[in-house]
Structures are given as C-alpha cells and as structure tokens.
Short mmCIF file of C-alpha atoms in Angstrom, two decimals:
data_model
loop_
_atom_site.label_atom_id
_atom_site.label_comp_id
_atom_site.label_asym_id
_atom_site.label_seq_id
_atom_site.Cartn_x
_atom_site.Cartn_y
_atom_site.Cartn_z
CA MET Q 1 -27.44 -24.99 21.81
CA LYS Q 2 -30.09 -23.31 23.38
CA ALA Q 3 -28.34 -21.18 24.87
CA TYR Q 4 -26.49 -19.84 22.28
CA LEU Q 5 -29.70 -18.72 20.54
CA GLU Q 6 -30.84 -17.31 23.44
CA ARG Q 7 -27.31 -14.72 23.96
CA ALA Q 8 -28.07 -14.26 19.58
CA GLN Q 9 -31.77 -13.01 20.52
CA GLY Q 10 -30.72 -11.05 23.44
CA TYR Q 11 -27.63 -9.34 21.23
CA ASP Q 12 -30.00 -8.20 18.24
CA SER Q 13 -32.71 -7.05 20.96
CA LEU Q 14 -29.91 -5.09 22.56
CA MET Q 15 -29.06 -3.23 19.52
CA LYS Q 16 -32.24 -2.78 18.21
CA GLU Q 17 -32.67 -0.69 21.52
CA LYS Q 18 -29.54 1.62 21.50
CA ILE Q 19 -29.93 1.90 17.87
CA GLN Q 20 -33.46 3.74 18.74
CA GLU Q 21 -32.25 5.67 21.67
CA PHE Q 22 -28.98 6.81 19.22
CA GLU Q 23 -31.96 8.16 17.01
CA ILE Q 24 -33.96 9.78 19.77
CA GLY Q 25 -30.82 11.38 21.03
CA LYS Q 26 -29.62 12.36 17.35
CA ARG Q 27 -33.18 13.81 16.51
CA HIS Q 28 -32.99 16.21 19.71
CA LEU Q 29 -29.48 17.68 18.90
CA ALA Q 30 -30.67 18.32 15.24
CA ASN Q 31 -33.99 19.90 17.16
CA ILE Q 32 -31.85 22.11 19.14
CA MET Q 33 -29.45 22.48 16.81
CA GLY Q 34 -32.06 23.86 14.21
CA GLU Q 35 -31.00 21.16 11.16
CA ASP Q 36 -32.85 18.51 9.65
CA PRO Q 37 -32.24 15.58 11.52
CA GLU Q 38 -32.46 13.11 7.93
CA ASN Q 39 -29.66 14.73 6.95
CA PHE Q 40 -27.70 15.11 10.56
CA THR Q 41 -24.58 13.60 10.13
CA GLN Q 42 -21.86 12.39 12.98
CA ASP Q 43 -19.83 15.18 12.28
CA ASP Q 44 -22.75 17.52 13.02
CA ILE Q 45 -23.29 15.17 15.93
CA ASP Q 46 -19.77 15.79 17.46
CA ASN Q 47 -19.74 19.44 16.46
CA ALA Q 48 -22.84 20.09 18.15
CA ILE Q 49 -22.10 18.35 21.46
CA LYS Q 50 -18.85 20.58 21.58
CA TYR Q 51 -21.04 23.37 21.34
CA LEU Q 52 -23.44 22.41 24.18
CA LEU Q 53 -21.10 20.79 26.11
CA PRO Q 54 -18.03 21.92 26.41
CA SER Q 55 -15.08 19.60 28.56
CA ALA Q 56 -12.15 20.43 29.68
CA LEU Q 57 -11.82 16.90 30.95
CA PHE Q 58 -8.10 15.58 29.55
CA GLU Q 59 -8.86 11.48 29.47
CA LYS Q 60 -11.29 10.85 26.04
CA PRO Q 61 -13.42 8.06 27.17
CA ALA Q 62 -14.57 10.74 30.37
CA ARG Q 63 -15.72 13.32 27.46
CA PRO Q 64 -19.50 13.41 26.38
CA PHE Q 65 -20.15 11.51 22.69
CA LEU Q 66 -22.82 9.92 20.77
CA LYS Q 67 -22.23 7.29 18.26
CA HIS Q 68 -23.94 4.79 16.54
CA PRO Q 69 -24.27 1.53 18.69
CA GLU Q 70 -22.24 -0.29 15.56
CA GLU Q 71 -18.96 1.90 16.01
CA PHE Q 72 -18.55 0.47 19.93
CA TYR Q 73 -20.53 -2.28 20.54
CA PRO Q 74 -18.63 -5.82 19.51
CA LYS Q 75 -19.73 -7.22 16.83
CA ARG Q 76 -21.34 -10.97 16.74
CA LYS Q 77 -22.00 -13.61 14.76
CA SER Q 78 -25.61 -14.27 13.74
CA ALA Q 79 -27.51 -17.31 15.02
CA GLN Q 80 -25.66 -20.22 13.32
CA PHE Q 81 -28.29 -22.58 14.42
CA ALA Q 82 -32.01 -23.10 13.27
CA SER Q 83 -34.59 -24.19 15.82
CA ASP Q 84 -34.51 -27.86 14.42
CA GLY Q 85 -30.72 -27.57 16.09
CA ARG Q 86 -28.99 -27.94 11.97
CA PRO Q 87 -26.45 -25.49 11.64
CA PHE Q 88 -26.89 -22.84 8.59
CA HIS Q 89 -23.27 -23.03 7.17
CA TYR Q 90 -22.36 -25.93 5.38
CA LEU Q 91 -18.96 -25.45 6.48
CA PHE Q 92 -19.92 -25.03 10.69
CA TYR Q 93 -17.52 -28.14 11.72
CA THR Q 94 -14.55 -26.81 10.16
CA SER Q 95 -14.20 -24.10 13.54
CA LEU Q 96 -13.58 -21.60 10.97
CA PRO Q 97 -16.62 -21.72 8.59
CA ASN Q 98 -16.44 -18.02 7.03
CA TYR Q 99 -12.31 -18.30 6.65
CA TYR Q 100 -12.70 -21.63 4.64
CA GLU Q 101 -15.42 -20.36 3.03
CA ILE Q 102 -13.09 -17.56 1.40
CA MET Q 103 -10.36 -20.21 0.98
CA HIS Q 104 -13.15 -22.21 -1.24
CA LYS Q 105 -14.23 -19.49 -3.61
CA ILE Q 106 -10.71 -18.59 -3.76
CA SER Q 107 -10.02 -22.12 -5.38
CA LEU Q 108 -13.13 -21.97 -7.51
CA LYS Q 109 -12.00 -18.97 -8.88
CA LEU Q 110 -8.71 -20.47 -9.88
CA GLU Q 111 -10.32 -23.36 -11.18
CA HIS Q 112 -12.84 -21.07 -13.80
CA LEU Q 113 -9.54 -19.63 -14.72
CA ASN Q 114 -7.86 -22.41 -15.90
CA ALA Q 115 -10.97 -23.72 -17.23
CA TYR Q 116 -11.20 -20.10 -19.62
CA GLU Q 117 -6.97 -20.44 -19.95
CA ASP Q 118 -7.80 -23.95 -21.51
CA SER Q 119 -10.36 -22.71 -23.65
CA MET Q 120 -8.78 -20.08 -25.41
CA ILE Q 121 -5.70 -22.05 -26.31
CA LYS Q 122 -7.53 -24.77 -27.99
CA ALA Q 123 -9.58 -21.80 -29.63
CA GLY Q 124 -6.00 -20.70 -30.66
CA HIS Q 125 -5.63 -17.24 -28.55
CA LEU Q 126 -2.71 -17.85 -26.88
CA VAL Q 127 -1.79 -15.22 -23.83
CA PRO Q 128 0.31 -12.40 -25.09
CA PRO Q 129 3.66 -11.78 -23.93
CA GLU Q 130 2.30 -7.87 -22.25
CA ASP Q 131 0.07 -10.22 -19.75
CA ILE Q 132 -2.60 -7.22 -20.93
CA HIS Q 133 -4.97 -9.60 -19.28
CA LYS Q 134 -3.35 -9.71 -15.76
CA LEU Q 135 -4.53 -8.08 -12.63
CA SER Q 136 -2.42 -5.09 -11.97
CA LEU Q 137 -1.54 -4.46 -8.40
CA TYR Q 138 0.51 -1.18 -8.38
CA GLY Q 139 -0.33 1.32 -5.61
CA THR Q 140 -1.52 -1.76 -3.59
CA GLU Q 141 -1.13 -4.13 -1.00
CA TRP Q 142 -2.92 -6.73 1.08
CA ILE Q 143 -5.43 -5.72 3.94
CA PRO Q 144 -3.85 -6.25 7.34
CA LEU Q 145 -4.30 -9.98 9.42
CA GLN Q 146 -6.38 -7.12 12.25
CA GLU Q 147 -8.50 -6.03 9.40
CA PHE Q 148 -9.27 -9.43 7.47
CA GLN Q 149 -9.92 -11.09 10.68
CA ALA Q 150 -12.49 -7.84 11.56
CA GLY Q 151 -14.64 -9.00 8.50
CA LEU Q 152 -14.84 -12.65 9.29
CA LEU Q 153 -15.55 -12.51 13.07
CA GLU Q 154 -13.41 -15.39 13.30
CA PRO Q 155 -10.56 -15.89 15.67
CA ILE Q 156 -7.45 -16.69 13.38
CA ASN Q 157 -3.55 -16.69 13.23
CA GLU Q 158 -0.56 -15.92 11.01
CA HIS Q 159 -0.61 -19.32 9.30
CA HIS Q 160 -3.99 -19.04 8.03
CA PHE Q 161 -3.57 -15.25 7.33
CA ASN Q 162 -0.49 -16.86 5.45
CA ARG Q 163 -2.06 -19.67 3.69
CA PHE Q 164 -4.71 -16.85 2.72
CA ILE Q 165 -2.05 -14.59 1.33
CA ALA Q 166 -0.23 -17.19 -0.57
CA LEU Q 167 -3.79 -18.34 -2.21
CA MET Q 168 -4.58 -15.18 -3.53
CA GLU Q 169 -1.30 -14.05 -5.15
CA ARG Q 170 -1.82 -17.33 -7.05
CA LEU Q 171 -4.63 -16.44 -8.16
CA THR Q 172 -3.87 -12.77 -8.87
CA ASP Q 173 -0.75 -14.56 -10.54
CA HIS Q 174 -2.77 -16.24 -13.25
CA PRO Q 175 -2.29 -14.86 -17.01
CA TYR Q 176 -6.20 -13.96 -16.87
CA SER Q 177 -6.69 -12.73 -13.60
CA SER Q 178 -8.43 -9.28 -14.39
CA ARG Q 179 -11.54 -11.33 -14.80
CA VAL Q 180 -11.63 -11.63 -10.52
CA ALA Q 181 -10.93 -8.07 -9.95
CA GLU Q 182 -13.90 -7.71 -8.05
CA PHE Q 183 -13.70 -10.31 -6.14
CA VAL Q 184 -9.85 -9.39 -5.25
CA LYS Q 185 -10.59 -5.57 -4.74
CA PRO Q 186 -11.89 -5.42 -1.08
CA TYR Q 187 -8.72 -7.34 0.27
CA ARG Q 188 -6.34 -4.70 -1.10
CA LYS Q 189 -6.02 -1.06 0.10
CA PRO Q 190 -4.09 1.69 -1.50
CA LEU Q 191 -0.53 1.67 -0.64
CA LEU Q 192 0.47 5.39 0.22
CA SER Q 193 -2.12 7.37 -1.32
CA GLN Q 194 -0.50 10.47 -0.71
CA SER Q 195 1.94 10.07 -3.06
CA ILE Q 196 -0.91 10.62 -6.02
CA HIS Q 197 -1.27 14.10 -4.87
CA VAL Q 198 1.78 15.15 -5.70
CA GLU Q 199 2.28 17.74 -8.18
CA ILE Q 200 5.17 16.58 -10.61
CA PRO Q 201 6.52 19.61 -12.60
CA LYS Q 202 5.99 19.65 -16.25
CA PRO Q 203 9.18 19.55 -18.76
CA ILE Q 204 10.49 23.24 -19.30
CA THR Q 205 10.77 24.45 -23.24
CA ASP Q 206 13.54 26.10 -24.75
CA GLU Q 207 13.69 28.47 -27.40
CA ASP Q 208 14.48 25.80 -29.92
CA GLY Q 209 11.49 23.86 -28.75
CA ARG Q 210 13.41 21.17 -26.74
CA ARG Q 211 12.01 19.85 -23.65
CA TYR Q 212 14.09 19.35 -20.52
CA MET Q 213 13.96 19.76 -16.86
CA ASP Q 214 16.31 20.24 -13.95
CA ALA Q 215 16.64 18.52 -10.79
CA GLU Q 216 18.91 18.13 -7.26
CA GLY Q 217 19.89 15.22 -5.66
CA ARG Q 218 22.07 14.18 -2.52
CA ARG Q 219 23.85 11.13 -1.54
CA LYS Q 220 26.09 10.64 1.37
CA SER Q 221 27.49 14.27 1.20
CA SER Q 222 27.68 14.69 -2.54
CA LYS Q 223 25.48 17.14 -4.02
CA ALA Q 224 24.14 16.90 -7.98
CA ARG Q 225 22.33 19.16 -10.12
CA VAL Q 226 21.20 17.58 -13.25
CA ARG Q 227 19.59 18.75 -16.78
CA ILE Q 228 18.30 15.86 -18.67
CA TRP Q 229 17.09 16.76 -22.32
CA ASP Q 230 14.43 14.97 -24.67
CA ASN Q 231 14.81 13.37 -27.70
CA GLY Q 232 18.75 12.90 -27.26
CA THR Q 233 20.76 10.19 -27.97
CA GLY Q 234 22.51 8.88 -25.22
CA LYS Q 235 24.64 11.43 -24.17
CA VAL Q 236 26.09 11.54 -21.05
CA ILE Q 237 28.23 14.88 -19.45
CA VAL Q 238 29.27 15.14 -15.86
CA ASN Q 239 31.11 17.90 -14.95
CA LYS Q 240 32.14 18.61 -18.43
CA GLN Q 241 33.53 15.16 -18.97
CA THR Q 242 32.08 11.99 -20.33
CA MET Q 243 30.76 9.68 -18.31
CA VAL Q 244 33.41 6.79 -18.82
CA ASP Q 245 36.02 9.61 -17.86
CA HIS Q 246 34.59 10.73 -14.87
CA PHE Q 247 33.34 7.35 -13.61
CA PRO Q 248 35.86 4.72 -14.53
CA ASN Q 249 34.19 1.87 -12.75
CA LEU Q 250 30.98 0.52 -14.61
CA GLN Q 251 29.37 -0.27 -11.60
CA GLU Q 252 29.01 3.96 -11.06
CA ARG Q 253 28.17 4.29 -14.68
CA GLU Q 254 24.83 1.11 -14.53
CA GLN Q 255 23.66 3.18 -11.28
CA ILE Q 256 23.35 6.43 -13.31
CA MET Q 257 22.00 4.70 -16.32
CA PHE Q 258 19.27 2.51 -14.54
CA PRO Q 259 16.31 5.19 -14.42
CA PHE Q 260 16.74 4.73 -18.10
CA HIS Q 261 16.53 1.64 -18.17
CA PHE Q 262 13.81 1.24 -16.08
CA VAL Q 263 11.62 3.60 -17.79
CA ASN Q 264 12.86 2.22 -21.27
CA LYS Q 265 13.98 5.56 -22.21
CA LEU Q 266 17.90 4.47 -22.96
CA SER Q 267 19.31 6.30 -25.62
CA GLN Q 268 16.52 8.67 -26.14
CA MET Q 269 17.76 11.52 -23.60
CA ASP Q 270 20.97 13.80 -22.98
CA VAL Q 271 22.18 14.34 -19.30
CA GLU Q 272 24.16 17.09 -18.19
CA ALA Q 273 25.66 16.84 -14.94
CA HIS Q 274 27.30 19.07 -12.42
CA VAL Q 275 28.71 16.97 -9.10
CA GLU Q 276 30.64 17.77 -6.29
CA GLY Q 277 31.94 16.40 -3.19
CA GLY Q 278 32.15 12.37 -1.95
CA GLY Q 279 33.60 9.68 -3.34
CA PRO Q 280 32.34 8.01 -6.90
CA SER Q 281 29.64 5.94 -5.23
CA GLY Q 282 28.53 8.85 -3.66
CA GLN Q 283 28.49 11.16 -6.96
CA ALA Q 284 27.00 7.94 -8.51
CA GLY Q 285 23.77 7.94 -6.21
CA ALA Q 286 23.56 11.59 -6.43
CA ILE Q 287 23.30 11.93 -10.00
CA ARG Q 288 20.71 8.93 -10.22
CA PHE Q 289 18.36 10.36 -7.80
CA ALA Q 290 18.40 13.61 -9.68
CA ILE Q 291 17.84 11.79 -13.08
CA SER Q 292 14.99 9.88 -10.97
CA LEU Q 293 13.40 12.91 -9.82
CA ALA Q 294 13.72 14.95 -13.36
CA ILE Q 295 12.50 11.89 -15.29
CA ARG Q 296 9.29 12.02 -13.68
CA SER Q 297 8.12 14.88 -15.77
CA PHE Q 298 8.32 12.95 -18.97
CA VAL Q 299 6.57 9.62 -18.08
CA ASP Q 300 2.84 8.97 -17.10
CA LYS Q 301 1.75 8.83 -13.98
CA GLU Q 302 1.13 4.62 -13.49
CA MET Q 303 5.07 4.87 -14.73
CA GLN Q 304 5.73 7.59 -12.22
CA GLU Q 305 3.64 4.61 -9.36
CA LYS Q 306 6.05 2.58 -10.53
CA MET Q 307 9.35 4.51 -10.09
CA ARG Q 308 8.49 5.32 -6.38
CA LEU Q 309 7.54 1.69 -5.64
CA ALA Q 310 10.92 0.56 -7.40
CA GLY Q 311 12.34 3.39 -4.98
CA LEU Q 312 13.80 5.38 -6.93
CA LEU Q 313 12.33 8.61 -6.30
CA THR Q 314 13.30 8.27 -2.32
CA ARG Q 315 16.64 9.39 -0.93
CA ASP Q 316 19.36 6.64 -0.19
CA PRO Q 317 19.69 8.06 3.60
CA ARG Q 318 22.48 6.01 4.46
CA ILE Q 319 26.21 7.14 5.52
CA ARG Q 320 29.16 5.91 6.15
CA GLU Q 321 29.32 4.73 10.22
CA ARG Q 322 31.33 6.71 12.37
CA LYS Q 323 33.90 4.98 14.46
CA LYS Q 324 33.37 4.18 17.85
CA PRO Q 325 35.32 5.29 21.08
CA GLY Q 326 37.18 2.26 22.20
CA GLN Q 327 37.19 0.43 19.08
CA GLU Q 328 39.53 -0.52 16.53
CA LYS Q 329 36.66 1.08 13.41
CA ALA Q 330 32.71 1.57 13.75
CA ARG Q 331 31.88 -2.25 14.10
CA LYS Q 332 35.32 -4.07 14.65
CA LYS Q 333 36.71 -4.23 18.22
CA TRP Q 334 40.20 -4.59 19.41
CA THR Q 335 41.41 -8.10 20.03
CA TRP Q 336 40.84 -8.96 23.81
CA LYS Q 337 43.43 -11.40 25.68
CA LYS Q 338 42.45 -12.71 28.74
CA ARG Q 339 46.20 -13.40 29.42
#
C-alpha cells in the first residue's frame, strides 16, 4: 500500500511538472506569433510549429510537436487507499470497482423505473401502446469495448462488456426508460452522423397542384425510373401495365409495396414505373429502391433515419456469382472419383 501511494504521488507530481512546461511553451509560441496566450488553442499551436519549425521528416513521431500531457501520458487511477490503509472505494475488493459500480447503478435505475411503473399502474395510468415514455435509440449505437474500458481505467474482457450491454438494453427496453436518458447518453454514440447532412430533394408540384417526385433505382442488371404521386389511391403502373399483370408472383409485389408499408402510406400514393433489363426479382428490387429514394421527400427526418437503418436507402450490391473454370457452377464442383 505504501509503495502504491508513492507511485501515485510520483505520477501526480510528474503531471503537474509536465503541465507547467506545456503552459510555458504555449505562452512562448503565442508571444512569437503575436497572439493572446490565454486564447491560444491546440490548432494554433500546431500551425505555429508548422510555420516556425518546418519538418520534412517522413515518420510522424520524429516531427516536433507540443500537446497537452494528458493526451500522450497514460492515465492512472488516483490513490485508492487512505493513509490508514483503508480503501476509498466501497467495491475495491471486487478487483473491478469502477465496472461493478456502473453495473450497480444500472440495477438501481432499473429498480426505480419498476417502482415508478407500479405507482403509475396503481394510479390507473397504463403505458400507451405508442410507448411515448420509452427512450428512442434511433441513429445511435453503444460505445465499443475500447472506449468503455478507457473510461473505466480498468482492464475488462468481452464477457464483462457483454454483461454491461445486456443490462443496459434491459434498462432501455423499459416502458419508462426516457426518465434515465441522461444516464444512458454517455454510453451511446452517433451511428453515421454524416447521413444527417444529406440534402433530401423537396417534392415537385405540377400545374394542378399535385405533388410528385422522380427517382432512379438499380438492382442486378435492372434499371428503373419511378414517379410517385402524393394524395393517390395506391395505384401502381409498371411499363404501362398493372402491377399484378407485370409481376404475377406475390413475392415481387410485396417487395415493391414494402416501402409504403414501412412509412404507413399504403393506398395513399400512386406509382408510375418504367423498368428494363434483368428478371422479375431484379426489376422488383430496382423499383423498390427507386420508390424508397422518392418517398424520402414526403416523410420527416425521423422516418428518413428509420428508413436508412432498415436498409431501404442503400442499394443492394448482390449479383449472380459467375461460373468458375473447372467447376460445374459458381460453387458446385464436378464429382470426383478416385477409381
């Protein structure tokens, strides 16, 4: 315990010394560049070093730099023992006190939600079928193991991490999980946030005041051009034929109508499609993708994100695998007989 306290005190004194050196170096750079040292950011430091100390070294570790010591010195836990030898943390003897403290907090949050649900039921307030009190996790995902472990400062394995995710999912599945949104937020991160900045074209209005949108879609060797009309009756025309005449198989018709079912707009829009190339499956997939791209203009941003997560806005890249030389088919081999 004494040796541990000495190492912890040595680490703290080293960090204080390095931080003082960093502040002195930052002030010198700011004075040389004629800037205010108090408002001199890390980007200003990097730009000043590039200007004052140009380097042609290929290896990045050999180039001059000046960064805050907390960025490249490994973090250490603070002293876990007092001077009398007693541990500070009440879960110290579990070997993973920070991890089990989080797990304990999650279980307490879950107990509080269950108690709150019981009180609402006793008062006659049942949870509505829309789950308006449930926490929405669309567009986010759980942080990875490495990031979670870095926040704990404790070495954990995949088994511990999977137990943490399972308990958090149980918490977020609660009907009143929106009450613990602030607790869950630090453990979630955006899932492809760049998709938010994609510009969605607005619907076009014709001379009669009816809105429509055009889109193109591809699937295998099929290409489809689609125009959907708002305020329709659910009529679908494919190559100047009804959908039933062009696609006699029920599976292809279900593929085409799935985007409307997903956004709750069945029998509310009309479709005019022209498709060429490929077979029924490829043509149905091309029309479905084109309809999904066009229907984005008629829904809100939350529904657009749901469509993206469902895979409706991503082209299906699968194609038929070619036959290989020396084989009967793409995967199938000729029968081999030893005798």
